[in-house]
Amino acid sequence: MKIIITGILGQDGANMAEYILKNTQHDIFGVMRRSSNPNFINCANFLTNPRFKLVYGDLTDSVSIDSLVRDIQPDYFINFGAQSFVGCSWEMPLQTFDTNATGVVRCLEAIRKHKKTCRFYSAGSSEEFGDVAYSPQDILHPIKPRSPYGASKASARHNVKVYRESYGLYAVHGILFNHEGTKRGEEFVTRKITKGVARIIHSIRNKKSFAPIELGNLDAKRDWSDSEDFVDGVWKMLNQEKPKDYVLSSNETHTIREFINKAFAVVNIDGIWHGNGINEELSLPNYLVEEHDIYSSVLVKINPKFYRPAEVDLLLGDSNPARQELGWQPKISFDNLVERMVKYDVDNFKI
Ligand code: NDP
Ligand code: GDR
């Protein structure tokens, strides 16, 4: 079998490739867009695997998507490529829509024309639920996006349904809640925090001053899981008898502040919160400042530039149907996830 995976240099694309290489005998064609300075760090474990091949393609370029499907004749097309950063989608609404929504139609059209039996995965998001109507959110929750990113994913969802019903394609649009890990991009809040904790603990241990981690809204609540658990759920969604969309989530929600507390606890720092709103800060307790003989003490401060024009305040998923009907079971808890990310970033810290 031949599998096209877009977004191969990103978190989920790389984890999906590792999962498929390990659990099947299929060949993978990993799609990357042309870049003057590509970063292959997430693909280090499989770049030289004989069952893996890198190919160029861009979701904004119909010719490249059409040619890939025509020439490779894939059995599965897993579309993880996206402008995936919600915060940036207000600055680049058209590029976000072209990549995330029109890009999905380009994939569906290429499959319809050249390989109708190819199974297609569309990377849907809990951001489609936006200002949520109820909790926990299940697959029937109304679509109420709050960002150009969320709106682009909602549009992709409608088109997947249209192509499934019009042409009988096996196409699914999984609704995935936040998922993280050691391959997570550094601008997302979890990785920004774990990289920041690594930088700060390194400074403290070397008796050097440090700058605080600057963040936006700490009250937002997210349902966080590990990406490695989710690629298993995606593969199960692609291998049902009939295509059906599911939610994948941890079924727990935590504030950004809770994530910060857990992350510092991994390196034995029990910070002290004080102040409110934009003046809120997390500081080192005095005994640690004295013990380590350092001048800096602010670990986290607010920078309003990280606030969003519209926020999704609360996400909490209901993935029970996926657990019961697909037999999917996540293995990594919230505490394990934070610990894994912090330890990885501390161990791999470079100045
Ligand atoms: P990443 O940002 O880590 O990876 C996205 C990849 O898409 C990058 O490798 C990027 O390439 C590539 N890409 C961007 N634009 C294009 C384009 N025009 N053509 C081809 N490739 C492109 O995201 P994740 O791995 O975290 O997410 C995977 C998918 O799942 C995305 O669609 C995301 O929106 C969706 N999703 C993610 C969730 C999460 O919590 N992680 C939750 C729900 C949905 P480059 O490396 O060159 O930038
Ligand atoms: P999200 O992830 O928008 O949920 O989208 P992100 O980690 O960017 O934000 C989560 C929450 O943290 C708040 N926040 C900050 N966020 C960032 N990035 N940087 C900060 O400094 C900061 N301070 C506070 C945000 O306001 C937000 O509430 C992710 C992406 O992976 C999407 O592609 C995916 O679809 C959704 O998850 C589900």
Short mmCIF file of C-alpha atoms and ligand atoms in Angstrom, two decimals:
data_model
loop_
_atom_site.label_atom_id
_atom_site.label_comp_id
_atom_site.label_asym_id
_atom_site.label_seq_id
_atom_site.Cartn_x
_atom_site.Cartn_y
_atom_site.Cartn_z
CA MET A 1 0.00 0.00 0.00
CA LYS A 2 1.09 3.57 -0.66
CA ILE A 3 0.35 6.43 1.72
CA ILE A 4 0.70 10.16 1.09
CA ILE A 5 1.19 12.25 4.26
CA THR A 6 1.21 16.04 3.98
CA GLY A 7 2.76 18.14 6.75
CA ILE A 8 5.53 15.55 7.15
CA LEU A 9 7.97 18.00 8.78
CA GLY A 10 5.35 18.96 11.39
CA GLN A 11 4.37 17.20 14.61
CA ASP A 12 1.52 14.91 13.52
CA GLY A 13 2.90 14.10 10.05
CA ALA A 14 6.16 12.86 11.56
CA ASN A 15 4.42 10.91 14.35
CA MET A 16 2.04 9.34 11.81
CA ALA A 17 4.95 8.26 9.61
CA GLU A 18 6.72 6.67 12.61
CA TYR A 19 3.50 4.88 13.59
CA ILE A 20 2.84 3.49 10.08
CA LEU A 21 6.44 2.41 9.52
CA LYS A 22 6.38 0.59 12.84
CA ASN A 23 2.94 -1.04 12.62
CA THR A 24 2.48 -1.80 8.89
CA GLN A 25 4.49 -2.69 5.78
CA HIS A 26 3.15 0.28 3.78
CA ASP A 27 5.30 2.81 1.88
CA ILE A 28 5.10 6.49 2.77
CA PHE A 29 5.41 9.54 0.54
CA GLY A 30 5.98 12.48 2.87
CA VAL A 31 5.02 15.81 1.34
CA MET A 32 7.01 18.93 2.17
CA ARG A 33 6.64 22.36 0.64
CA ARG A 34 9.66 24.04 -0.85
CA SER A 35 11.60 26.03 1.74
CA SER A 36 14.99 27.75 1.60
CA ASN A 37 15.92 26.25 4.96
CA PRO A 38 13.79 23.19 5.83
CA ASN A 39 13.90 21.71 9.32
CA PHE A 40 14.03 17.89 9.31
CA ILE A 41 14.37 17.44 13.08
CA ASN A 42 10.96 15.74 13.50
CA CYS A 43 11.80 13.22 10.74
CA ALA A 44 15.24 12.18 12.01
CA ASN A 45 14.05 8.64 12.93
CA PHE A 46 12.82 7.70 9.45
CA LEU A 47 14.38 9.96 6.79
CA THR A 48 16.64 7.17 5.55
CA ASN A 49 14.07 4.36 5.90
CA PRO A 50 13.80 2.61 2.48
CA ARG A 51 9.99 2.62 2.80
CA PHE A 52 9.97 6.41 3.14
CA LYS A 53 10.31 9.00 0.37
CA LEU A 54 10.21 12.79 0.56
CA VAL A 55 8.31 14.55 -2.23
CA TYR A 56 7.54 18.20 -2.92
CA GLY A 57 3.98 19.49 -2.87
CA ASP A 58 2.02 22.49 -1.68
CA LEU A 59 -1.63 22.56 -0.64
CA THR A 60 -2.00 25.99 -2.25
CA ASP A 61 -0.81 24.61 -5.60
CA SER A 62 -3.45 22.50 -7.37
CA VAL A 63 -0.96 21.25 -9.95
CA SER A 64 1.32 19.70 -7.33
CA ILE A 65 -1.51 17.99 -5.41
CA ASP A 66 -3.09 16.69 -8.61
CA SER A 67 0.24 15.34 -9.92
CA LEU A 68 1.07 13.61 -6.62
CA VAL A 69 -2.20 11.68 -6.61
CA ARG A 70 -2.05 10.91 -10.34
CA ASP A 71 1.54 9.66 -10.23
CA ILE A 72 1.66 7.88 -6.84
CA GLN A 73 -1.86 6.34 -6.99
CA PRO A 74 -2.05 6.28 -3.16
CA ASP A 75 -4.25 3.98 -1.08
CA TYR A 76 -4.41 6.53 1.75
CA PHE A 77 -3.97 10.33 1.72
CA ILE A 78 -3.46 11.76 5.22
CA ASN A 79 -3.66 15.55 5.12
CA PHE A 80 -1.86 17.00 8.14
CA GLY A 81 -0.48 20.00 6.20
CA ALA A 82 -1.94 23.31 7.38
CA GLN A 83 -1.35 26.84 8.55
CA SER A 84 -1.94 25.39 12.01
CA PHE A 85 -1.27 28.37 14.28
CA VAL A 86 -4.54 29.95 15.41
CA GLY A 87 -2.81 33.11 16.68
CA CYS A 88 -1.37 33.90 13.24
CA SER A 89 -4.59 33.25 11.34
CA TRP A 90 -5.89 36.81 11.91
CA GLU A 91 -2.73 38.16 10.27
CA MET A 92 -2.93 35.74 7.32
CA PRO A 93 -6.63 34.93 6.85
CA LEU A 94 -6.43 34.29 3.11
CA GLN A 95 -3.33 32.11 3.22
CA THR A 96 -4.93 30.22 6.14
CA PHE A 97 -8.14 29.64 4.17
CA ASP A 98 -6.33 28.75 0.95
CA THR A 99 -4.16 26.14 2.70
CA ASN A 100 -6.65 24.70 5.21
CA ALA A 101 -9.96 24.87 3.34
CA THR A 102 -9.33 25.20 -0.41
CA GLY A 103 -6.31 22.91 0.04
CA VAL A 104 -8.64 20.14 1.25
CA VAL A 105 -10.85 20.59 -1.83
CA ARG A 106 -7.71 20.30 -3.99
CA CYS A 107 -6.92 16.96 -2.33
CA LEU A 108 -10.50 15.70 -2.66
CA GLU A 109 -10.66 16.71 -6.33
CA ALA A 110 -7.37 14.97 -7.12
CA ILE A 111 -8.63 11.79 -5.40
CA ARG A 112 -11.99 11.99 -7.20
CA LYS A 113 -10.25 12.33 -10.57
CA HIS A 114 -7.33 9.91 -10.23
CA LYS A 115 -7.90 7.36 -7.44
CA LYS A 116 -11.46 7.16 -6.12
CA THR A 117 -10.69 4.27 -3.78
CA CYS A 118 -8.01 6.25 -1.91
CA ARG A 119 -8.99 6.84 1.74
CA PHE A 120 -8.68 10.49 2.81
CA TYR A 121 -8.09 11.97 6.28
CA SER A 122 -8.88 15.64 6.91
CA ALA A 123 -7.39 17.15 10.07
CA GLY A 124 -10.36 18.78 11.77
CA SER A 125 -10.09 20.73 15.01
CA SER A 126 -11.88 21.53 18.24
CA GLU A 127 -11.36 25.16 17.17
CA GLU A 128 -14.40 24.59 14.93
CA PHE A 129 -16.51 24.55 18.13
CA GLY A 130 -15.25 28.02 19.19
CA ASP A 131 -17.45 29.76 21.75
CA VAL A 132 -18.86 26.49 22.91
CA ALA A 133 -22.56 25.88 23.50
CA TYR A 134 -22.12 23.02 25.98
CA SER A 135 -19.51 20.80 27.62
CA PRO A 136 -18.15 18.31 26.95
CA GLN A 137 -18.15 18.90 23.19
CA ASP A 138 -19.06 15.90 21.05
CA ILE A 139 -19.25 15.37 17.30
CA LEU A 140 -22.76 16.89 17.21
CA HIS A 141 -21.67 20.17 18.79
CA PRO A 142 -22.58 23.17 16.57
CA ILE A 143 -19.84 24.77 14.48
CA LYS A 144 -19.10 28.21 16.01
CA PRO A 145 -15.49 29.15 15.12
CA ARG A 146 -13.81 32.18 16.70
CA SER A 147 -10.81 32.58 14.38
CA PRO A 148 -10.02 32.49 10.66
CA TYR A 149 -8.25 29.20 11.46
CA GLY A 150 -11.38 27.69 13.04
CA ALA A 151 -13.51 28.91 10.13
CA SER A 152 -11.11 27.37 7.60
CA LYS A 153 -11.30 23.98 9.32
CA ALA A 154 -15.11 24.20 9.48
CA SER A 155 -15.17 24.79 5.74
CA ALA A 156 -12.94 21.77 5.16
CA ARG A 157 -15.36 19.70 7.23
CA HIS A 158 -18.33 20.68 5.05
CA ASN A 159 -16.43 19.81 1.88
CA VAL A 160 -15.37 16.41 3.19
CA LYS A 161 -19.05 15.64 3.82
CA VAL A 162 -20.04 16.90 0.37
CA TYR A 163 -17.42 14.77 -1.41
CA ARG A 164 -18.27 11.73 0.69
CA GLU A 165 -21.98 12.00 -0.11
CA SER A 166 -21.65 13.15 -3.74
CA TYR A 167 -18.95 10.78 -4.96
CA GLY A 168 -18.90 7.99 -2.39
CA LEU A 169 -15.32 8.75 -1.33
CA TYR A 170 -13.94 7.25 1.88
CA ALA A 171 -13.19 10.63 3.47
CA VAL A 172 -13.18 11.39 7.21
CA HIS A 173 -12.74 14.67 9.08
CA GLY A 174 -11.56 13.83 12.61
CA ILE A 175 -12.20 16.48 15.25
CA LEU A 176 -9.01 16.48 17.30
CA PHE A 177 -8.60 18.45 20.49
CA ASN A 178 -5.16 19.90 21.36
CA HIS A 179 -2.32 17.39 21.21
CA GLU A 180 1.29 18.04 22.00
CA GLY A 181 4.63 16.32 22.53
CA THR A 182 8.35 16.67 21.99
CA LYS A 183 7.85 17.46 18.28
CA ARG A 184 5.44 20.35 19.01
CA GLY A 185 6.14 23.68 17.28
CA GLU A 186 7.73 26.22 19.60
CA GLU A 187 5.12 28.98 19.27
CA PHE A 188 2.32 26.80 20.72
CA VAL A 189 1.75 27.54 24.39
CA THR A 190 2.75 24.13 25.83
CA ARG A 191 6.11 23.96 24.06
CA LYS A 192 6.73 27.65 24.70
CA ILE A 193 6.31 26.92 28.41
CA THR A 194 8.41 23.72 28.48
CA LYS A 195 11.23 25.35 26.48
CA GLY A 196 11.02 28.34 28.82
CA VAL A 197 11.22 26.12 31.92
CA ALA A 198 14.31 24.42 30.45
CA ARG A 199 15.99 27.79 29.78
CA ILE A 200 15.19 29.10 33.27
CA ILE A 201 16.28 26.00 35.20
CA HIS A 202 19.50 25.94 33.21
CA SER A 203 20.15 29.58 34.22
CA ILE A 204 19.29 28.93 37.87
CA ARG A 205 21.63 25.93 38.03
CA ASN A 206 24.40 28.09 36.55
CA LYS A 207 23.65 31.04 38.88
CA LYS A 208 22.77 33.28 35.93
CA SER A 209 19.95 35.79 35.64
CA PHE A 210 17.08 34.93 33.30
CA ALA A 211 14.19 36.62 31.48
CA PRO A 212 10.62 35.51 32.32
CA ILE A 213 8.43 33.50 29.94
CA GLU A 214 6.02 36.02 28.39
CA LEU A 215 2.49 34.74 27.79
CA GLY A 216 -1.04 35.95 27.01
CA ASN A 217 -4.32 34.62 28.41
CA LEU A 218 -3.65 32.20 31.28
CA ASP A 219 -7.35 31.53 31.98
CA ALA A 220 -8.07 29.69 28.73
CA LYS A 221 -8.84 25.99 29.28
CA ARG A 222 -7.66 23.30 26.91
CA ASP A 223 -8.13 19.54 26.56
CA TRP A 224 -4.52 18.40 26.02
CA SER A 225 -3.30 14.97 24.90
CA ASP A 226 -0.20 13.44 23.35
CA SER A 227 0.14 13.42 19.56
CA GLU A 228 1.50 9.85 19.59
CA ASP A 229 -1.79 8.63 21.06
CA PHE A 230 -3.77 10.56 18.46
CA VAL A 231 -2.08 9.18 15.34
CA ASP A 232 -3.30 5.74 16.45
CA GLY A 233 -6.86 7.13 16.61
CA VAL A 234 -6.46 8.70 13.17
CA TRP A 235 -5.29 5.38 11.70
CA LYS A 236 -8.29 3.62 13.29
CA MET A 237 -10.62 6.26 11.79
CA LEU A 238 -9.13 5.55 8.37
CA ASN A 239 -9.66 1.80 8.68
CA GLN A 240 -13.33 1.48 9.56
CA GLU A 241 -15.72 -0.43 7.35
CA LYS A 242 -17.52 2.81 6.47
CA PRO A 243 -16.22 6.37 6.89
CA LYS A 244 -17.42 8.10 10.05
CA ASP A 245 -16.06 11.19 11.84
CA TYR A 246 -15.00 11.02 15.51
CA VAL A 247 -13.74 13.33 18.26
CA LEU A 248 -10.35 12.51 19.83
CA SER A 249 -9.70 14.11 23.21
CA SER A 250 -8.47 13.39 26.73
CA ASN A 251 -11.89 14.26 28.24
CA GLU A 252 -10.12 16.55 30.78
CA THR A 253 -9.59 20.28 30.75
CA HIS A 254 -6.85 22.42 32.35
CA THR A 255 -6.01 26.12 32.37
CA ILE A 256 -2.74 27.44 30.95
CA ARG A 257 -1.85 28.36 34.55
CA GLU A 258 -2.20 24.71 35.61
CA PHE A 259 0.10 23.64 32.77
CA ILE A 260 2.67 26.21 33.95
CA ASN A 261 2.48 25.00 37.57
CA LYS A 262 2.94 21.36 36.50
CA ALA A 263 5.83 22.23 34.19
CA PHE A 264 7.77 24.08 36.90
CA ALA A 265 6.97 21.32 39.41
CA VAL A 266 8.83 18.85 37.16
CA VAL A 267 12.05 20.79 37.92
CA ASN A 268 11.07 21.18 41.61
CA ILE A 269 10.08 24.82 41.42
CA ASP A 270 6.96 25.75 43.30
CA GLY A 271 6.38 29.31 42.06
CA ILE A 272 4.23 31.97 43.73
CA TRP A 273 1.45 33.71 41.78
CA HIS A 274 0.65 37.34 42.52
CA GLY A 275 -1.07 40.30 40.84
CA ASN A 276 -4.07 40.28 38.50
CA GLY A 277 -4.80 40.73 34.80
CA ILE A 278 -1.83 42.09 32.86
CA ASN A 279 0.06 42.50 36.16
CA GLU A 280 -0.13 38.84 37.07
CA GLU A 281 3.27 37.20 37.61
CA LEU A 282 4.76 33.94 38.77
CA SER A 283 7.87 34.34 40.93
CA LEU A 284 10.51 32.13 42.47
CA PRO A 285 10.07 31.75 46.22
CA ASN A 286 12.63 33.84 48.16
CA TYR A 287 14.42 30.83 49.63
CA LEU A 288 15.28 29.63 46.09
CA VAL A 289 16.51 33.09 45.06
CA GLU A 290 18.83 33.14 48.09
CA GLU A 291 19.86 29.50 47.80
CA HIS A 292 20.93 29.94 44.18
CA ASP A 293 22.34 33.44 44.66
CA ILE A 294 20.62 34.93 41.59
CA TYR A 295 19.08 38.32 40.85
CA SER A 296 16.12 37.35 38.65
CA SER A 297 13.00 36.02 40.26
CA VAL A 298 10.09 36.47 37.79
CA LEU A 299 9.36 33.19 36.03
CA VAL A 300 6.26 34.18 34.04
CA LYS A 301 4.76 37.54 33.14
CA ILE A 302 1.94 38.70 30.89
CA ASN A 303 2.60 40.34 27.55
CA PRO A 304 -0.68 41.58 26.02
CA LYS A 305 0.72 41.07 22.52
CA PHE A 306 -0.08 37.36 23.01
CA TYR A 307 -3.77 38.05 23.62
CA ARG A 308 -5.98 37.10 20.66
CA PRO A 309 -8.67 39.27 19.02
CA ALA A 310 -11.19 36.58 20.02
CA GLU A 311 -10.49 33.73 22.41
CA VAL A 312 -11.80 30.19 22.72
CA ASP A 313 -12.21 30.15 26.51
CA LEU A 314 -12.98 26.50 27.15
CA LEU A 315 -12.42 23.24 25.31
CA LEU A 316 -13.37 19.89 26.78
CA GLY A 317 -13.95 16.93 24.49
CA ASP A 318 -16.09 13.82 24.63
CA SER A 319 -14.18 11.05 22.86
CA ASN A 320 -16.23 8.18 24.34
CA PRO A 321 -17.69 7.14 20.95
CA ALA A 322 -14.13 6.76 19.52
CA ARG A 323 -13.09 4.74 22.58
CA GLN A 324 -16.14 2.46 22.38
CA GLU A 325 -16.61 2.08 18.61
CA LEU A 326 -13.01 2.27 17.33
CA GLY A 327 -11.44 0.64 20.39
CA TRP A 328 -9.10 3.64 20.68
CA GLN A 329 -7.49 4.17 24.09
CA PRO A 330 -5.04 7.00 24.87
CA LYS A 331 -2.06 5.93 27.02
CA ILE A 332 -0.44 9.21 28.06
CA SER A 333 -2.02 11.24 30.86
CA PHE A 334 -1.83 15.02 31.23
CA ASP A 335 0.83 14.70 33.98
CA ASN A 336 2.92 12.28 31.86
CA LEU A 337 2.66 14.62 28.88
CA VAL A 338 3.93 17.66 30.80
CA GLU A 339 6.70 15.64 32.41
CA ARG A 340 7.85 14.16 29.10
CA MET A 341 7.95 17.54 27.40
CA VAL A 342 9.80 19.30 30.23
CA LYS A 343 12.36 16.51 30.68
CA TYR A 344 13.01 16.37 26.93
CA ASP A 345 13.55 20.13 26.74
CA VAL A 346 15.76 20.21 29.85
CA ASP A 347 17.88 17.29 28.56
CA ASN A 348 18.22 18.79 25.08
CA PHE A 349 18.70 22.41 26.17
CA LYS A 350 21.12 24.43 24.05
CA ILE A 351 22.00 28.10 24.61
P1 NDP B 1 2.33 21.56 12.44
O1 NDP B 1 2.23 23.03 12.35
O2 NDP B 1 3.36 20.94 13.33
O3 NDP B 1 2.55 20.94 10.99
C1 NDP B 1 1.88 21.46 9.87
C2 NDP B 1 2.69 21.13 8.64
O4 NDP B 1 1.96 21.62 7.49
C3 NDP B 1 4.07 21.80 8.61
O5 NDP B 1 5.05 20.81 8.36
C4 NDP B 1 3.96 22.78 7.44
O6 NDP B 1 5.12 22.88 6.67
C5 NDP B 1 2.90 22.12 6.58
N1 NDP B 1 2.27 23.11 5.68
C6 NDP B 1 1.92 24.37 5.95
N2 NDP B 1 1.43 24.96 4.86
C7 NDP B 1 1.49 24.05 3.86
C8 NDP B 1 1.15 24.08 2.49
N3 NDP B 1 0.65 25.17 1.91
N4 NDP B 1 1.36 22.97 1.75
C9 NDP B 1 1.89 21.85 2.32
N5 NDP B 1 2.23 21.76 3.61
C10 NDP B 1 2.04 22.86 4.38
O7 NDP B 1 0.86 21.02 12.85
P2 NDP B 1 0.44 19.70 13.63
O8 NDP B 1 1.28 18.59 13.18
O9 NDP B 1 0.31 20.02 15.07
O10 NDP B 1 -1.04 19.50 13.11
C11 NDP B 1 -1.33 18.65 12.00
C12 NDP B 1 -2.72 18.98 11.47
O11 NDP B 1 -3.69 18.75 12.49
C13 NDP B 1 -2.92 20.42 11.03
O12 NDP B 1 -3.82 20.41 9.95
C14 NDP B 1 -3.57 21.08 12.23
O13 NDP B 1 -4.32 22.20 11.82
C15 NDP B 1 -4.44 19.95 12.71
N6 NDP B 1 -4.75 19.94 14.13
C16 NDP B 1 -3.74 19.96 15.05
C17 NDP B 1 -4.03 19.89 16.39
C18 NDP B 1 -2.96 19.93 17.43
O14 NDP B 1 -3.28 20.16 18.61
N7 NDP B 1 -1.70 19.68 17.09
C19 NDP B 1 -5.44 19.75 16.87
C20 NDP B 1 -6.41 19.72 15.80
C21 NDP B 1 -6.06 19.80 14.49
P3 NDP B 1 6.45 23.69 7.17
O15 NDP B 1 7.15 22.70 8.03
O16 NDP B 1 7.11 23.99 5.88
O17 NDP B 1 5.95 24.89 7.91
P1 GDR B 2 -4.57 26.55 20.16
O1 GDR B 2 -3.10 26.33 20.72
O2 GDR B 2 -4.84 27.94 19.78
O3 GDR B 2 -5.50 25.91 21.16
O4 GDR B 2 -4.52 25.69 18.81
P2 GDR B 2 -2.04 27.34 21.37
O5 GDR B 2 -1.10 26.50 22.10
O6 GDR B 2 -1.51 28.29 20.36
O7 GDR B 2 -2.94 28.19 22.39
C1 GDR B 2 -3.62 27.57 23.47
C2 GDR B 2 -4.15 28.62 24.41
O8 GDR B 2 -3.05 29.24 25.09
C3 GDR B 2 -3.29 30.64 25.13
N1 GDR B 2 -2.01 31.36 25.28
C4 GDR B 2 -1.02 31.35 24.39
N2 GDR B 2 -0.89 30.70 23.21
C5 GDR B 2 0.28 30.86 22.54
N3 GDR B 2 0.46 30.19 21.38
N4 GDR B 2 1.29 31.68 23.00
C6 GDR B 2 1.19 32.35 24.18
O9 GDR B 2 2.10 33.07 24.56
C7 GDR B 2 -0.02 32.17 24.92
N5 GDR B 2 -0.45 32.66 26.11
C8 GDR B 2 -1.65 32.14 26.31
C9 GDR B 2 -4.01 30.93 23.82
O10 GDR B 2 -4.65 32.20 23.87
C10 GDR B 2 -4.95 29.74 23.76
O11 GDR B 2 -6.09 29.99 24.52
C11 GDR B 2 -3.94 24.41 18.76
C12 GDR B 2 -3.34 24.22 17.36
O12 GDR B 2 -2.58 23.03 17.36
C13 GDR B 2 -4.41 24.14 16.32
O13 GDR B 2 -3.82 23.78 15.06
C14 GDR B 2 -5.42 23.07 16.74
O14 GDR B 2 -6.46 22.98 15.79
C15 GDR B 2 -5.98 23.38 18.12
O15 GDR B 2 -4.91 23.43 19.03
C16 GDR B 2 -6.97 22.33 18.60
#
